[in-house]
């Protein structure tokens, strides 16, 4: 409903000619090779593509964690590429939620504190235990990451990103380590954030079936967009095949 | 509490051993700073107040005999504020039960008023009445050393005549803060006294009716004492002025000034060493921590934490350790200061001395230790902040494998796997290993230097009392006597050898340098008391020339061959131009030596002596002392053994006691550095070691990898520490030396051995502590932890 009441026509992200080159000379890797993309505000977008095709790289650049080597990245009309470090920090703090491919929990903090770390500095967060309950870990708040399984750590990472109630949410393989039941629960949480808060959600995944719940599916290959497809009928997470 | 603060507490707890070691090093530095600057403030302030309250003179002008009316002329001199003329002299106190009489200084009290200058503090009894010429005040320290009280009477010999005088009060005075018998450097309450007595009595005793033999002057604020001294000298010249001198050259004041100056220098030089070491250790700890937490820092930044907020987190850790150490240091510094200040009272006779804090030292202690510690943290953080969050979150690329050289390759083939791991790490991170070895070497150097100083103190005593002075007794006469007296002395049963001496006071000048001192005339081939060079060989005295102690040569900035001007203040008061023919090694005082007959010739008084050194058969020493005591010409008798004991006592207390503190401190530093090196090596390898265990290596093999590295680093540090220690000992010796005594830097092989043992002990203890942790680690947790 938030999505419909917002300005539907405005793009959350617009990129033009975005390149990302790692290293130089013989070891040079072109991770992104001219990415042009428009992501309308409030949509749930799924990014599909083979390993090494540059998905994480693109997510990092859109999320303000890294800078493009070339090209423009506009968020609500403001160019991330031209921002200072301080402005980028502000952008991440005020707008972005991130679920990392490798969870990246702080080992010295409990699950609860890992979430607090983000809600502490967010403008409109939900309570940390509420976020934990959403991912089915309401009773594990006092566990340290080393005491959690891989899947549990992944769910804490998702709770952490969601707890902030961000404008844009980036999820790099959010369900990779999850079984079908918890996987569907997590996707449901992402869909709720998208629909109830009107947040723009970008999900990178290898599970093609996840694409069925998206407004838009972007196929990625060799650092470029191969194809964009719109779903006329979005499936509910509970109907998704695992 | 924010989650980051909770992480901080857990981090602190995790590195508690290291944090405590670093905190201890900071605490020691701050302790020394607070204590020493507090002592400086206390001594300085109390001295100032004491001098002011009891109106200590700015200029002292001893003279042979000057008429009273000259005082008016003195007070008419420009910028002179007040003048007092008094009579002072040497006296002997004969206490029942003692073989030799004790020396004392007598000082006159004005008849009808309180002293205008150089007042006294009455600590017991009352002041003598002006019409009673048998009443005296006695110096409190001397009275206490002999359990004398007001009401007791004393047998006092003045100018050869005996008097029975009654003590009516005990006193202390700013000019006698630190009292030494003439010719001695160390204060000994029991062997030197001060007596205040009416002017009339003294005038009669010394044939000085209507005259004075010391003028005291105070000068107006801002006035220059050299100008006044010059004018006073001119005025007193016809009456036998011995040369006026400023308060700065006054014996008691010079001693306390030296003490304050050396404390101040140590306070400025030593604590920074500790703080620098602590900063270095903190730098390593923070460096390693930031490096290990690069990913977490990237993560914090990814969430939108600013550089400042992230830095603040690590800064708080630094702050906790530095401020914790500084707080403990401040508290201990105050306690140590309070304890030490009482030691000072043992030989600086203030009527009161309270430990006063120097508030600046608190501020300095905190800001310096926190600043030094943060400097380390900031440099590392800046490197991480230059990375984008995405890059920071990438695991660090494994360290570069450098192709192995031939030697290393052939080494590899003979070593087993764990030894290879040790070697590989040493060769792969040579910078870090060198840093650890350097740190340990610094700790050892400190120990070496401190042991060297301990030796130096003993050597100073040995040189003074076994090499230079081989007599048993030295005596001085009331007036210079004919050298036929020597035969009389030799004929005393029990006297084995006699060596004549003539001491005259003189001003030594070279260019603008000036020193008021004593010239000792001695015979060539002297045996009992002689000048020796740095190789302990006697320095020959030449008929035309003067031999100076090294310290005096430094003061006057002269070398062998330079011409010196001597203004002799006795006899016909000649002025001589005389070459320096030798430099003598002398660790106490700053004497100058001339050949006896040449000195007498210059004075125009041939065959005169003013004192003698005696060697005495120990079986007859008591009878010898009795004979000496009854010789009217003898002004003083002093025993070498007493002087030696006094020096030993003094060096073991006060400034000398500092060396024990420094020794303890060197130990703390060494342990702090070694333990840190071990901890860091362990933290860096915890995962590798767990992997080793998982693939089947035994506990002791894993420990070998870790401890082998520590052992090699420690071994490498030992020779380096010895070399550094050798040089550091010179610097430390210079710091402990004063104008009054010099401490030589001498590190003996056993010193290096002891320091090396201390380092090895510290390394063993650290190794054991780390191995204990290693044995306790949970393998799975160690592998899972990203660090
Ligand atoms: N820091 C880096 N330095 C050098 N090359 C990099 C770096 N990060 C990524 N790359 C390279 O860039 C390319 C794209 O990487 P990216 O992580 O974006 O792929 P991905 O699509 O997320 O793959 P996956 O599905 O396996 O996560 C890869 O070839 C990768 O090797
Ligand atoms: Mg990826």
PDB file of N, CA and C in Angstrom, chain B residues 491-522:
ATOM      1  N   UNK B 491     106.213  11.371  66.020  1.00  0.00           N
ATOM      2  CA  UNK B 491     106.732  10.771  67.244  1.00  0.00           C
ATOM      3  C   UNK B 491     105.622  10.236  68.162  1.00  0.00           C
ATOM      4  N   UNK B 492     104.368  10.505  67.803  1.00  0.00           N
ATOM      5  CA  UNK B 492     103.280   9.955  68.622  1.00  0.00           C
ATOM      6  C   UNK B 492     103.286   8.444  68.462  1.00  0.00           C
ATOM      7  N   UNK B 493     103.324   7.683  69.548  1.00  0.00           N
ATOM      8  CA  UNK B 493     103.338   6.216  69.426  1.00  0.00           C
ATOM      9  C   UNK B 493     102.059   5.733  68.745  1.00  0.00           C
ATOM     10  N   UNK B 494     102.217   4.914  67.729  1.00  0.00           N
ATOM     11  CA  UNK B 494     101.039   4.410  67.016  1.00  0.00           C
ATOM     12  C   UNK B 494     100.853   5.065  65.671  1.00  0.00           C
ATOM     13  N   UNK B 495     101.504   6.210  65.439  1.00  0.00           N
ATOM     14  CA  UNK B 495     101.403   6.861  64.128  1.00  0.00           C
ATOM     15  C   UNK B 495     102.423   6.226  63.198  1.00  0.00           C
ATOM     16  N   UNK B 496     101.983   5.677  62.096  1.00  0.00           N
ATOM     17  CA  UNK B 496     102.869   4.952  61.179  1.00  0.00           C
ATOM     18  C   UNK B 496     103.437   5.878  60.116  1.00  0.00           C
ATOM     19  N   UNK B 497     102.580   6.755  59.582  1.00  0.00           N
ATOM     20  CA  UNK B 497     103.060   7.639  58.523  1.00  0.00           C
ATOM     21  C   UNK B 497     102.315   8.957  58.616  1.00  0.00           C
ATOM     22  N   UNK B 498     102.988  10.014  58.161  1.00  0.00           N
ATOM     23  CA  UNK B 498     102.400  11.352  58.193  1.00  0.00           C
ATOM     24  C   UNK B 498     102.625  12.001  56.840  1.00  0.00           C
ATOM     25  N   UNK B 499     101.607  12.683  56.365  1.00  0.00           N
ATOM     26  CA  UNK B 499     101.776  13.417  55.106  1.00  0.00           C
ATOM     27  C   UNK B 499     101.268  14.829  55.323  1.00  0.00           C
ATOM     28  N   UNK B 500     102.108  15.822  55.022  1.00  0.00           N
ATOM     29  CA  UNK B 500     101.695  17.209  55.259  1.00  0.00           C
ATOM     30  C   UNK B 500     100.699  17.696  54.217  1.00  0.00           C
ATOM     31  N   UNK B 501      99.935  18.705  54.585  1.00  0.00           N
ATOM     32  CA  UNK B 501      98.995  19.300  53.633  1.00  0.00           C
ATOM     33  C   UNK B 501      98.857  20.771  53.936  1.00  0.00           C
ATOM     34  N   UNK B 502      98.576  21.550  52.919  1.00  0.00           N
ATOM     35  CA  UNK B 502      98.280  22.966  53.129  1.00  0.00           C
ATOM     36  C   UNK B 502      97.060  23.314  52.294  1.00  0.00           C
ATOM     37  N   UNK B 503      96.011  23.737  52.945  1.00  0.00           N
ATOM     38  CA  UNK B 503      94.787  24.083  52.215  1.00  0.00           C
ATOM     39  C   UNK B 503      94.628  25.593  52.245  1.00  0.00           C
ATOM     40  N   UNK B 504      94.477  26.209  51.083  1.00  0.00           N
ATOM     41  CA  UNK B 504      94.193  27.646  51.059  1.00  0.00           C
ATOM     42  C   UNK B 504      92.990  27.883  50.167  1.00  0.00           C
ATOM     43  N   UNK B 505      92.187  28.860  50.565  1.00  0.00           N
ATOM     44  CA  UNK B 505      91.040  29.139  49.701  1.00  0.00           C
ATOM     45  C   UNK B 505      91.475  30.112  48.634  1.00  0.00           C
ATOM     46  N   UNK B 506      90.891  29.953  47.451  1.00  0.00           N
ATOM     47  CA  UNK B 506      91.305  30.760  46.318  1.00  0.00           C
ATOM     48  C   UNK B 506      90.174  30.825  45.306  1.00  0.00           C
ATOM     49  N   UNK B 507      90.217  31.885  44.514  1.00  0.00           N
ATOM     50  CA  UNK B 507      89.287  31.978  43.394  1.00  0.00           C
ATOM     51  C   UNK B 507      90.046  31.541  42.151  1.00  0.00           C
ATOM     52  N   UNK B 508      89.489  30.572  41.433  1.00  0.00           N
ATOM     53  CA  UNK B 508      90.117  30.108  40.199  1.00  0.00           C
ATOM     54  C   UNK B 508      89.353  30.725  39.036  1.00  0.00           C
ATOM     55  N   UNK B 509      90.126  31.312  38.110  1.00  0.00           N
ATOM     56  CA  UNK B 509      89.466  31.934  36.968  1.00  0.00           C
ATOM     57  C   UNK B 509      90.035  31.411  35.663  1.00  0.00           C
ATOM     58  N   UNK B 510      89.155  31.235  34.694  1.00  0.00           N
ATOM     59  CA  UNK B 510      89.598  30.947  33.344  1.00  0.00           C
ATOM     60  C   UNK B 510      88.573  31.582  32.428  1.00  0.00           C
ATOM     61  N   UNK B 511      89.021  32.662  31.717  1.00  0.00           N
ATOM     62  CA  UNK B 511      88.056  33.402  30.904  1.00  0.00           C
ATOM     63  C   UNK B 511      86.964  33.943  31.797  1.00  0.00           C
ATOM     64  N   UNK B 512      85.717  33.669  31.422  1.00  0.00           N
ATOM     65  CA  UNK B 512      84.620  34.182  32.239  1.00  0.00           C
ATOM     66  C   UNK B 512      84.241  33.202  33.340  1.00  0.00           C
ATOM     67  N   UNK B 513      84.822  32.013  33.301  1.00  0.00           N
ATOM     68  CA  UNK B 513      84.474  31.018  34.313  1.00  0.00           C
ATOM     69  C   UNK B 513      85.199  31.337  35.618  1.00  0.00           C
ATOM     70  N   UNK B 514      84.455  31.138  36.741  1.00  0.00           N
ATOM     71  CA  UNK B 514      85.020  31.482  38.029  1.00  0.00           C
ATOM     72  C   UNK B 514      84.577  30.437  39.027  1.00  0.00           C
ATOM     73  N   UNK B 515      85.489  30.032  39.895  1.00  0.00           N
ATOM     74  CA  UNK B 515      85.108  29.049  40.906  1.00  0.00           C
ATOM     75  C   UNK B 515      85.813  29.390  42.204  1.00  0.00           C
ATOM     76  N   UNK B 516      85.050  29.462  43.290  1.00  0.00           N
ATOM     77  CA  UNK B 516      85.627  29.721  44.596  1.00  0.00           C
ATOM     78  C   UNK B 516      85.893  28.364  45.232  1.00  0.00           C
ATOM     79  N   UNK B 517      87.176  28.045  45.436  1.00  0.00           N
ATOM     80  CA  UNK B 517      87.472  26.703  45.922  1.00  0.00           C
ATOM     81  C   UNK B 517      88.662  26.673  46.849  1.00  0.00           C
ATOM     82  N   UNK B 518      89.157  25.479  47.033  1.00  0.00           N
ATOM     83  CA  UNK B 518      90.286  25.277  47.931  1.00  0.00           C
ATOM     84  C   UNK B 518      91.412  24.627  47.148  1.00  0.00           C
ATOM     85  N   UNK B 519      92.635  25.125  47.342  1.00  0.00           N
ATOM     86  CA  UNK B 519      93.788  24.489  46.721  1.00  0.00           C
ATOM     87  C   UNK B 519      94.492  23.663  47.784  1.00  0.00           C
ATOM     88  N   UNK B 520      94.748  22.427  47.477  1.00  0.00           N
ATOM     89  CA  UNK B 520      95.442  21.571  48.425  1.00  0.00           C
ATOM     90  C   UNK B 520      96.886  21.431  47.992  1.00  0.00           C
ATOM     91  N   UNK B 521      97.781  21.891  48.894  1.00  0.00           N
ATOM     92  CA  UNK B 521      99.195  21.685  48.612  1.00  0.00           C
ATOM     93  C   UNK B 521      99.605  20.326  49.132  1.00  0.00           C
ATOM     94  N   UNK B 522     100.266  19.537  48.283  1.00  0.00           N
ATOM     95  CA  UNK B 522     100.678  18.198  48.694  1.00  0.00           C
ATOM     96  C   UNK B 522     102.088  17.949  48.216  1.00  0.00           C
TER      97      UNK B 522
END
